[in-house]
XYZ file of C-alpha atoms in Angstrom:
670
model
C 0.339 0.119 0.225
C 1.728 3.421 -1.021
C -0.131 4.957 1.670
C 0.858 4.468 5.338
C -0.470 5.963 8.151
C -0.330 9.584 8.988
C 1.116 9.293 12.526
C 4.538 8.021 10.925
C 4.323 9.727 7.563
C 4.489 13.190 9.316
C 8.082 11.910 10.167
C 9.247 11.179 6.632
C 7.843 14.739 5.479
C 9.485 16.775 8.292
C 12.635 14.893 6.594
C 12.317 15.310 3.057
C 11.163 18.492 3.059
C 13.213 20.029 5.903
C 15.916 21.407 3.882
C 16.813 24.946 6.215
C 19.296 24.321 8.881
C 16.274 25.303 11.637
C 14.517 22.163 10.397
C 17.120 19.978 10.350
C 17.538 20.636 14.010
C 14.164 19.616 14.244
C 14.587 16.000 13.557
C 18.227 14.975 13.403
C 19.118 12.280 11.459
C 22.995 12.615 11.983
C 24.629 11.648 9.328
C 27.642 9.538 8.392
C 30.125 12.155 6.754
C 27.900 14.047 4.620
C 24.070 15.037 3.999
C 21.510 12.596 4.635
C 18.327 11.844 2.672
C 15.240 9.945 4.243
C 13.072 8.048 1.986
C 10.507 6.012 4.383
C 9.098 5.341 7.807
C 7.609 2.277 9.356
C 3.683 2.700 10.130
C 4.660 2.740 13.699
C 6.629 6.116 13.457
C 9.986 4.346 14.997
C 12.258 4.053 11.798
C 13.047 6.322 9.224
C 15.585 5.029 6.293
C 17.226 6.531 3.642
C 20.575 7.445 2.235
C 23.501 9.215 3.439
C 26.506 10.582 1.394
C 29.970 10.020 2.514
C 32.189 12.463 2.031
C 34.415 13.009 -0.515
C 35.224 14.727 -4.253
C 32.594 11.868 -5.778
C 29.794 11.085 -3.059
C 28.358 7.675 -2.811
C 25.312 6.837 -1.040
C 24.943 4.682 1.687
C 21.507 3.051 3.607
C 20.897 3.797 6.624
C 17.981 3.054 9.601
C 17.310 5.526 11.913
C 15.846 5.257 15.352
C 14.940 7.060 18.317
C 16.906 4.587 20.415
C 19.761 3.963 18.314
C 20.105 7.010 16.152
C 21.577 7.011 12.655
C 22.832 3.358 11.803
C 24.885 3.095 8.736
C 23.640 -0.708 7.191
C 27.258 -0.910 6.084
C 26.321 -3.086 3.214
C 28.953 -4.722 1.773
C 28.760 -2.305 -1.717
C 29.964 0.620 -3.415
C 26.736 2.388 -2.924
C 22.817 1.836 -1.529
C 20.099 3.280 -0.578
C 16.547 2.324 1.592
C 13.366 3.044 -0.098
C 10.590 0.897 1.941
C 10.476 -0.241 5.590
C 7.957 -2.373 7.613
C 5.048 -1.596 9.523
C 7.430 -1.998 12.296
C 10.920 -1.241 11.445
C 12.768 -4.341 11.475
C 12.375 -5.069 7.454
C 14.166 -2.554 5.091
C 14.301 -2.728 1.324
C 15.799 -0.638 -1.096
C 18.800 -0.998 -3.875
C 22.272 -0.881 -4.287
C 25.437 -1.096 -6.506
C 28.127 -3.531 -6.529
C 30.874 -2.990 -9.276
C 31.461 -6.908 -9.026
C 27.955 -7.303 -10.212
C 28.139 -4.206 -12.703
C 25.039 -3.307 -12.131
C 22.158 -2.731 -9.277
C 20.443 -5.112 -6.947
C 17.182 -4.676 -5.093
C 17.446 -5.755 -1.312
C 16.094 -7.190 1.678
C 17.457 -6.199 5.166
C 16.768 -7.531 8.736
C 19.041 -7.025 11.753
C 19.662 -10.301 12.674
C 20.431 -11.563 8.900
C 21.458 -8.488 7.273
C 21.039 -7.747 3.512
C 19.888 -10.782 1.235
C 20.390 -9.720 -2.426
C 17.039 -10.096 -4.014
C 18.360 -11.012 -7.405
C 17.268 -9.931 -11.087
C 15.652 -11.445 -13.551
C 17.934 -12.691 -15.711
C 19.304 -9.202 -16.433
C 22.103 -7.161 -14.158
C 19.424 -4.537 -12.375
C 17.183 -4.637 -10.315
C 15.596 -1.764 -8.527
C 13.377 -2.173 -5.132
C 11.006 0.028 -4.080
C 7.368 -0.706 -2.172
C 7.280 -2.861 0.921
C 4.157 -4.740 2.368
C 3.463 -3.825 6.408
C 4.726 -7.331 6.999
C 7.960 -6.951 5.768
C 7.618 -9.982 3.525
C 7.105 -8.618 -0.151
C 8.941 -6.732 -2.173
C 8.223 -4.900 -5.267
C 9.831 -2.828 -7.530
C 11.335 -3.351 -11.290
C 14.063 -5.733 -12.904
C 14.969 -6.071 -16.261
C 15.088 -9.300 -17.812
C 18.188 -10.908 -19.541
C 17.540 -8.605 -22.788
C 17.576 -5.789 -21.004
C 13.888 -5.175 -20.686
C 12.585 -3.546 -17.762
C 9.450 -5.719 -15.666
C 7.475 -5.243 -12.785
C 8.522 -7.820 -9.992
C 7.341 -9.301 -7.024
C 9.449 -10.992 -4.142
C 8.744 -12.910 -1.483
C 11.293 -15.312 0.615
C 9.248 -18.407 -0.521
C 8.439 -17.698 -4.107
C 11.555 -15.666 -5.066
C 11.509 -12.601 -7.504
C 8.487 -13.472 -9.977
C 7.896 -11.441 -13.415
C 4.551 -10.409 -12.823
C 4.646 -9.852 -16.324
C 3.105 -7.643 -18.919
C -0.450 -6.325 -20.720
C -1.063 -7.575 -24.272
C 1.950 -7.470 -26.289
C 4.188 -5.299 -24.106
C 7.391 -5.805 -23.043
C 7.837 -3.487 -20.129
C 6.399 -2.714 -17.068
C 7.027 -1.031 -13.285
C 5.434 -1.579 -9.982
C 4.873 1.439 -8.050
C 2.825 -0.026 -4.741
C 1.312 -2.969 -2.841
C -1.336 -3.743 -0.872
C -1.190 -4.323 3.165
C -0.643 -7.763 3.178
C 1.289 -8.293 0.022
C -1.464 -10.065 -2.014
C -2.252 -7.246 -4.973
C 0.417 -5.319 -6.534
C -0.383 -2.080 -8.717
C 1.832 -0.154 -11.574
C 1.960 0.763 -14.883
C 2.870 -1.887 -18.301
C 3.255 -1.084 -22.154
C 0.872 -2.685 -23.942
C 2.174 -2.978 -27.231
C 0.777 0.312 -28.254
C 0.936 2.191 -25.103
C 1.374 2.260 -21.142
C -1.759 1.194 -19.195
C -2.184 0.841 -15.438
C -2.506 -2.519 -13.949
C -3.919 -4.574 -11.070
C -1.464 -7.706 -10.731
C -3.243 -10.610 -8.164
C -2.377 -14.253 -8.216
C -4.599 -14.344 -11.308
C -2.946 -12.265 -13.366
C -2.682 -8.942 -14.841
C -5.364 -7.085 -15.002
C -5.694 -3.911 -17.586
C -7.516 -1.708 -15.957
C -7.985 0.580 -19.256
C -7.732 4.505 -19.892
C -10.525 7.168 -19.567
C -10.667 7.259 -23.079
C -7.288 7.968 -24.532
C -4.257 5.184 -25.141
C -2.393 6.108 -21.872
C -2.900 5.480 -17.874
C -0.496 5.219 -15.185
C -1.184 3.423 -11.805
C 0.310 5.159 -8.538
C -1.280 3.309 -5.935
C -3.640 1.009 -3.812
C -5.578 0.692 -0.735
C -5.078 -1.429 2.153
C -7.177 -3.824 0.597
C -6.308 -3.794 -3.065
C -9.561 -2.951 -4.271
C -8.943 0.494 -5.073
C -6.428 2.070 -7.765
C -5.533 5.336 -8.628
C -3.401 7.249 -10.908
C -4.230 9.103 -13.977
C -4.819 8.482 -17.893
C -5.627 10.483 -20.934
C -8.868 11.559 -21.351
C -8.732 11.590 -25.233
C -5.676 11.084 -27.700
C -3.647 13.554 -27.532
C -5.480 14.873 -24.706
C -5.594 16.601 -20.648
C -4.624 13.606 -18.229
C -6.893 13.645 -15.358
C -6.619 11.920 -11.972
C -9.149 8.417 -11.853
C -10.279 6.212 -9.369
C -10.711 2.547 -10.608
C -12.855 -0.473 -8.272
C -13.598 -3.629 -10.186
C -17.602 -2.433 -9.803
C -17.310 0.920 -11.692
C -13.987 0.381 -13.889
C -12.261 3.451 -14.197
C -13.723 6.317 -12.854
C -12.915 10.271 -13.880
C -12.141 12.377 -10.869
C -12.150 15.937 -12.805
C -10.561 19.006 -12.700
C -10.705 21.813 -9.738
C -11.726 24.505 -12.278
C -11.236 25.352 -15.770
C -11.925 22.758 -18.836
C -7.927 22.448 -20.374
C -5.877 21.620 -17.229
C -5.076 18.254 -15.948
C -5.182 16.340 -12.738
C -3.245 13.280 -11.080
C -4.543 11.114 -8.077
C -1.372 10.103 -6.076
C -3.067 8.616 -3.071
C -5.899 7.015 -1.488
C -7.075 6.251 2.121
C -6.559 3.037 3.824
C -10.353 2.490 3.160
C -10.684 3.719 -0.554
C -13.042 6.252 0.122
C -10.920 9.019 -0.147
C -8.269 10.293 -2.749
C -5.649 13.094 -2.823
C -3.377 14.444 -5.558
C -3.527 17.565 -7.758
C -5.037 19.443 -10.426
C -4.897 22.317 -12.665
C -7.468 24.655 -10.976
C -8.212 26.986 -13.822
C -7.369 26.689 -17.667
C -3.735 28.087 -17.205
C -1.086 25.086 -17.094
C 1.239 24.821 -14.451
C -0.719 26.814 -11.468
C -1.982 23.634 -9.233
C -3.610 22.669 -6.507
C -4.185 19.717 -4.149
C -7.157 17.912 -3.996
C -9.193 15.807 -1.844
C -12.159 14.131 -3.642
C -14.930 11.701 -2.232
C -18.230 10.135 -3.496
C -19.716 12.989 -0.901
C -17.964 15.925 -1.633
C -16.497 14.959 -5.309
C -13.340 17.285 -6.059
C -12.381 19.894 -3.427
C -9.228 22.004 -3.355
C -7.756 21.049 0.406
C -8.449 24.879 1.222
C -12.048 24.715 0.592
C -11.983 21.455 2.240
C -10.774 22.825 5.581
C -12.763 26.300 5.024
C -16.220 24.154 5.188
C -15.040 22.943 8.328
C -14.200 25.848 9.965
C -10.339 26.218 9.778
C -9.708 28.817 6.969
C -6.087 28.805 6.077
C -5.214 32.373 5.054
C -2.178 32.714 3.150
C -1.716 28.741 2.675
C -0.780 27.519 -0.797
C -1.485 23.677 -0.949
C 0.418 22.657 -4.388
C 0.028 18.810 -4.143
C -1.462 16.214 -1.668
C 0.301 13.222 -1.568
C -1.173 10.605 1.044
C -4.177 10.166 3.443
C -5.132 8.117 6.513
C -7.296 4.980 7.333
C -10.369 7.396 6.683
C -9.112 10.648 4.847
C -9.612 12.777 7.818
C -6.164 13.701 7.603
C -4.115 14.359 4.433
C -0.355 15.377 3.922
C 1.275 16.938 0.978
C 3.980 19.974 0.014
C 3.085 23.394 -0.314
C 4.011 26.790 1.046
C 2.701 28.057 4.391
C 1.774 32.214 4.420
C 5.278 34.564 3.719
C 7.111 31.259 2.724
C 8.779 31.083 -0.610
C 10.144 27.490 -0.036
C 8.118 24.720 -0.797
C 7.558 22.106 2.426
C 5.164 20.021 4.223
C 2.123 19.953 5.708
C -0.785 18.051 7.352
C -4.099 18.791 7.558
C -7.090 17.401 9.021
C -10.588 17.391 10.328
C -11.272 15.658 13.294
C -12.601 15.623 17.047
C -9.315 16.297 17.913
C -8.690 19.381 15.817
C -9.530 20.957 12.565
C -6.845 22.986 10.307
C -3.168 22.916 8.929
C 0.448 22.164 10.038
C 3.910 22.587 8.898
C 5.549 19.321 10.331
C 9.088 20.838 11.272
C 7.679 23.664 12.788
C 5.155 21.891 14.642
C 7.390 19.332 16.063
C 10.067 22.309 16.696
C 7.496 23.760 18.978
C 7.001 20.728 20.965
C 10.746 20.665 22.044
C 10.882 24.213 22.110
C 8.069 24.899 24.370
C 8.341 21.453 26.738
C 12.721 22.344 26.824
C 11.833 25.816 27.834
C 9.323 25.093 30.450
C 11.610 22.298 32.299
C 14.507 24.790 31.767
C 12.514 28.066 33.106
C 11.773 25.800 36.122
C 14.914 25.194 36.965
C 16.060 29.110 36.979
C 13.182 29.547 39.090
C 15.135 27.025 42.162
C 18.070 28.707 41.046
C 17.000 32.274 41.614
C 16.728 31.462 44.582
C 19.906 30.302 45.542
C 21.598 32.237 43.872
C 19.889 35.686 44.038
C 18.844 36.650 47.698
C 20.448 33.766 48.632
C 23.492 34.060 46.984
C 26.138 34.237 50.128
C 25.751 32.138 52.980
C 24.108 33.880 56.303
C 27.085 34.417 57.990
C 28.775 36.626 55.789
C 26.060 39.555 57.094
C 28.051 39.579 60.094
C 26.713 40.067 63.916
C 22.912 41.747 63.861
C 23.300 42.593 67.524
C 21.884 39.483 69.055
C 21.039 35.687 68.251
C 18.491 35.909 66.085
C 17.079 37.464 62.887
C 14.541 38.486 60.647
C 14.558 38.599 56.613
C 12.582 39.900 53.774
C 14.314 39.779 50.298
C 12.979 40.555 46.855
C 14.324 39.327 43.484
C 14.154 39.995 40.139
C 16.246 38.579 36.990
C 15.890 39.096 33.339
C 16.871 36.591 30.950
C 17.723 38.854 27.079
C 18.105 37.513 23.712
C 15.378 35.633 21.289
C 13.415 34.114 24.115
C 13.454 36.571 26.897
C 12.646 35.232 30.676
C 11.681 37.616 33.739
C 12.063 36.158 37.067
C 10.669 37.480 40.335
C 10.436 36.597 44.037
C 9.773 37.885 47.163
C 10.668 35.889 50.705
C 10.485 36.237 54.538
C 12.560 34.306 56.826
C 13.848 33.995 60.164
C 17.542 32.515 61.255
C 19.706 31.844 64.616
C 22.880 31.886 65.974
C 24.093 28.582 67.857
C 27.067 27.198 69.454
C 28.328 30.582 70.203
C 27.866 32.353 67.253
C 29.876 29.251 65.432
C 26.346 27.960 63.739
C 23.853 29.750 61.853
C 20.606 28.505 60.380
C 18.086 29.795 58.968
C 14.640 28.931 57.267
C 12.234 31.068 55.071
C 9.071 31.212 52.728
C 8.379 33.051 49.429
C 6.801 33.154 46.732
C 7.779 33.285 43.114
C 6.623 34.198 39.193
C 8.312 33.886 36.010
C 7.069 34.302 32.048
C 9.044 33.308 29.184
C 8.689 35.000 25.798
C 8.878 32.531 22.941
C 7.969 34.414 20.310
C 6.235 32.509 17.261
C 6.649 29.855 19.643
C 4.227 30.956 22.061
C 5.149 32.005 26.163
C 4.897 30.143 29.688
C 3.808 31.384 33.163
C 4.576 29.545 36.309
C 3.947 30.827 39.917
C 4.261 29.445 43.392
C 5.481 29.017 46.728
C 8.803 27.968 47.589
C 11.012 27.033 51.066
C 14.610 27.440 52.032
C 16.962 26.356 54.627
C 20.095 26.987 55.180
C 22.688 26.238 58.150
C 26.479 27.564 58.451
C 29.308 26.598 59.898
C 32.006 28.734 60.779
C 35.574 27.257 61.800
C 38.123 28.869 64.172
C 40.421 28.753 61.028
C 38.163 30.828 59.653
C 36.812 28.347 57.096
C 33.083 28.769 56.276
C 30.820 25.614 55.492
C 27.384 26.157 54.187
C 24.374 24.164 53.264
C 21.104 25.396 51.545
C 18.677 23.672 49.984
C 14.993 24.975 48.226
C 11.922 23.066 47.581
C 9.277 24.749 45.319
C 5.529 23.916 44.193
C 4.108 25.993 40.788
C 1.874 25.603 38.504
C 2.772 26.581 35.305
C 0.546 27.650 31.768
C 2.081 26.879 28.402
C 0.716 28.650 25.406
C 1.862 26.547 22.604
C 2.205 28.566 19.344
C 3.044 26.832 15.646
C 2.398 27.243 11.893
C -1.431 26.811 11.657
C -4.506 27.458 9.475
C -4.734 31.479 9.701
C -0.999 32.525 10.140
C -0.022 30.715 13.944
C -2.217 28.397 15.904
C -2.073 28.397 19.483
C -2.789 24.976 21.895
C -2.746 25.283 25.701
C -2.148 23.299 28.795
C -1.706 23.696 32.650
C 1.091 21.360 34.665
C 2.534 20.948 38.284
C 5.751 21.544 38.529
C 8.489 20.307 41.776
C 12.110 21.837 42.161
C 14.368 20.731 44.777
C 17.883 22.184 44.618
C 20.945 21.834 47.246
C 23.940 23.835 47.473
C 27.266 22.656 49.018
C 29.671 25.820 49.747
C 32.991 26.583 51.577
C 34.233 30.353 51.921
C 37.458 30.878 53.471
C 36.646 33.939 54.789
C 39.815 37.013 54.553
C 42.141 34.301 53.418
C 44.213 37.458 52.243
C 44.457 40.897 51.779
C 44.996 43.299 48.440
C 45.132 46.804 49.362
C 41.723 47.573 51.340
C 40.328 44.782 50.693
C 39.444 41.704 52.386
C 39.586 38.556 50.110
C 37.489 35.557 49.991
C 37.670 32.498 47.833
C 34.819 29.833 47.611
C 33.934 26.662 45.334
C 30.408 25.638 45.522
C 28.363 22.773 44.015
C 24.392 22.789 43.440
C 22.535 19.974 42.529
C 19.047 20.755 41.122
C 16.277 18.073 40.669
C 13.126 19.310 38.760
C 9.567 17.506 37.736
C 7.550 18.550 35.379
C 4.297 16.727 35.400
C 2.297 14.935 32.249
C -0.273 17.349 30.465
C -2.807 17.501 27.241
C -3.302 20.799 25.981
C -6.491 22.040 24.750
C -7.733 24.185 21.786
C -5.936 24.893 18.657
C -5.476 22.470 15.817
C -3.228 20.040 16.678
C -3.261 19.918 21.012
C -0.816 17.779 22.692
C -0.253 15.417 25.530
C 3.285 15.522 26.878
C 4.326 13.300 28.895
C 6.277 13.812 32.472
C 9.494 14.852 32.656
C 12.484 15.014 35.453
C 15.277 16.758 35.094
C 18.460 16.861 37.094
C 21.129 19.703 36.635
C 24.412 20.180 38.420
C 26.973 22.822 38.318
C 30.179 23.835 39.990
C 30.927 27.808 40.812
C 34.527 28.968 41.826
C 34.336 32.619 42.582
C 36.246 35.023 44.947
C 34.640 37.816 47.330
C 36.747 41.055 47.897
C 35.463 43.089 51.063
C 35.584 46.995 51.317
C 34.796 49.511 53.801
C 33.563 53.006 52.082
C 32.192 54.054 55.820
C 31.751 52.846 59.201
C 28.151 51.816 57.908
C 28.513 50.852 54.313
C 30.503 48.194 52.680
C 30.999 47.384 49.195
C 31.625 43.359 47.908
C 32.508 42.348 44.884
C 31.814 39.013 43.606
C 33.931 37.183 40.313
C 32.399 33.725 39.722
C 33.454 31.218 36.854
C 30.150 28.506 36.228
C 30.398 25.100 34.792
C 27.504 23.093 34.256
C 28.485 19.549 34.528
C 25.244 17.633 33.671
C 25.035 16.335 30.095
C 21.531 15.961 28.167
C 18.564 16.812 29.024
C 15.742 14.203 29.110
C 14.136 13.509 25.937
C 10.873 15.364 25.750
C 8.559 12.851 24.950
C 4.151 12.651 24.087
C 1.798 12.548 21.093
C -0.465 14.863 18.925
C -3.758 13.822 19.957
C -5.042 11.528 16.896
C -1.723 11.509 14.923
C 1.989 10.869 15.830
C 3.925 10.086 18.991
C 6.976 12.103 19.004
C 10.407 12.273 21.094
C 12.884 14.300 20.381
C 16.543 14.375 21.837
C 16.896 16.423 24.928
C 19.192 19.925 24.467
C 23.107 19.650 25.745
C 23.146 21.217 28.862
C 27.050 21.555 29.063
C 28.110 24.940 29.382
C 29.831 27.523 30.999
C 29.867 31.506 32.085
C 31.033 33.526 34.195
C 29.442 36.012 36.770
C 30.397 39.926 37.959
C 28.626 40.939 41.295
C 28.451 43.758 43.731
C 26.701 44.156 47.283
C 26.038 47.317 49.224
C 25.305 46.551 53.258
C 24.558 49.411 54.742
C 24.053 49.302 58.854
C 20.954 51.353 59.010
C 21.221 50.583 63.347
C 22.557 48.258 65.654
C 19.850 45.791 64.313
C 19.199 46.680 60.952
C 21.448 45.800 57.733
C 20.001 46.774 54.520
C 21.200 45.131 51.697
C 21.552 45.397 47.626
C 22.842 43.131 45.307
C 23.455 43.591 41.123
C 24.726 40.677 39.223
C 25.654 40.238 35.745
C 26.675 36.961 33.577
C 27.777 35.957 30.178
C 25.322 33.345 28.446
C 24.872 31.140 30.732
C 22.235 29.571 32.714
C 22.051 32.647 35.131
C 20.097 35.663 34.049
C 21.919 38.245 32.490
C 20.918 40.925 34.827
C 19.997 40.297 38.180
C 18.928 42.616 41.429
C 18.261 41.671 44.956
C 16.769 43.952 48.076
C 17.259 42.585 51.750
C 15.933 44.083 54.953
C 17.306 41.945 58.145
C 16.692 42.428 61.300
C 18.462 41.173 64.370
C 16.888 40.109 67.879
């Protein structure tokens, strides 16, 4: 069957049409040294196959198999060149072609992980081109030549080997283009002796499907059960070519045109149940101006744009050039065209369903799922980090004696991360602390509320807010070494407004989820380790571990809402810094800091979920390894014996800290 299920087709289309660097970053199949291209994907969406070019002055192609878990796998066929063209439903069996100098020709192959490459042979000549493969992986169809170099359609099975499907009439050439789900029905095109006709082959033989009145027809695809064949045919000789639908009961049926009287149309795909046909057609009498169509018995031939509009989605600005495939019942279509404002051909998916109605650019859509989910998880870690490295960027003991054994504090924090996706963090907190063991130990406990807003540009926005609790304990040794441990635990709720290219420009699907984050910082400061001029220098080192869980959630609204699986992300960073304290007045002190920060953890967790009613997605996490530096300035002003007002300002190079942040804290001793 030429029309696979849409939940997997989208991944093939996303790769086939990913020509920009941005698109390649969405579904990155990697490479074996050069560029890659995809040709087919398994029905379960787990496996992509195609060809990768090796580097060199004369690039050579190598067949590859890509899976989510294994990445890009060179099939390592013992040949000069190879490419994969078809894959079974579960991704375990691959079909394709290769070229071998020792054979002086090409061969079709069937590959499995256990058995490796299997040469399917020829029909007597030196060329075989593999094409489609049945869903169970047992049947391969394509083209092979005879000893006299005449091309013939073939059907290969393990038990029967390579079978010449013959020709129509007195013809000499044929080729197979599609196969039914169980491999029992093959469709294609054959020379009849005077022209070419579409055929349908079964064990009973090759059946001539005739024409619409002209001398030529071409078979392109077949329904899952093999009962419906589609393609194109001349209506007069010479004359225009129109799309057709063929069944045993009705014969070849002319599907007509979208508009005009002298154009042409072509049926490229058929739904699994055979009731919906898709392709492209001229829409007026000017040749070359094509529009994608959807045909059913009830509606006749409709443009894809009209089909969507009649169901409440108005695709302003979209140019649907051609429709290539449909799902089982024809409610979801895929094809190529141009999104609003774009000059680049790209894939699209359109659907009318209870889950949502609209159109998407699959490359843009898959990127939106990754951007929104990664941004949410990463930003939620920022809230914990802001508490630790904002109002609590220095240990409690560094604020000195507040005139008693206890203290109260109130802190306000704000941070801003710029760039293409700016983030603003704010938090407020109150707490109490106490001194123990003759002042050698200081412990504190605080509660607060934080909020964060993140602008994702065309991909929407996130808003997060909730409460946190922070606890800290400091111990100062007799040698001046200050050891501290600070922990933060937060519970927040997050609202995600995910944007993606849709029917009328940008579509949005929304969801809400819960977030839980815990962070622990272990730190050692060597107070006043040395002096330089009027400044007392205190080096320090810190290690911070963060663990954040974002719950699963399901979106609503938009043409393509999705379900996102729960995600737990861990972070580990090390800081090495030095603080310099300088007195500008008896009651006012400056404290400057310089830190080098290294993120130590590797890749973030994968982003997984499902577009409701369509395909599952599984995207690799971002590489979290990075380093940056941060500069800080504190101003401590002693209002009186028991009150200390502190201001802090920090700036950082690109990394996980805000580019600019500030905090103000009032501490009262008692």
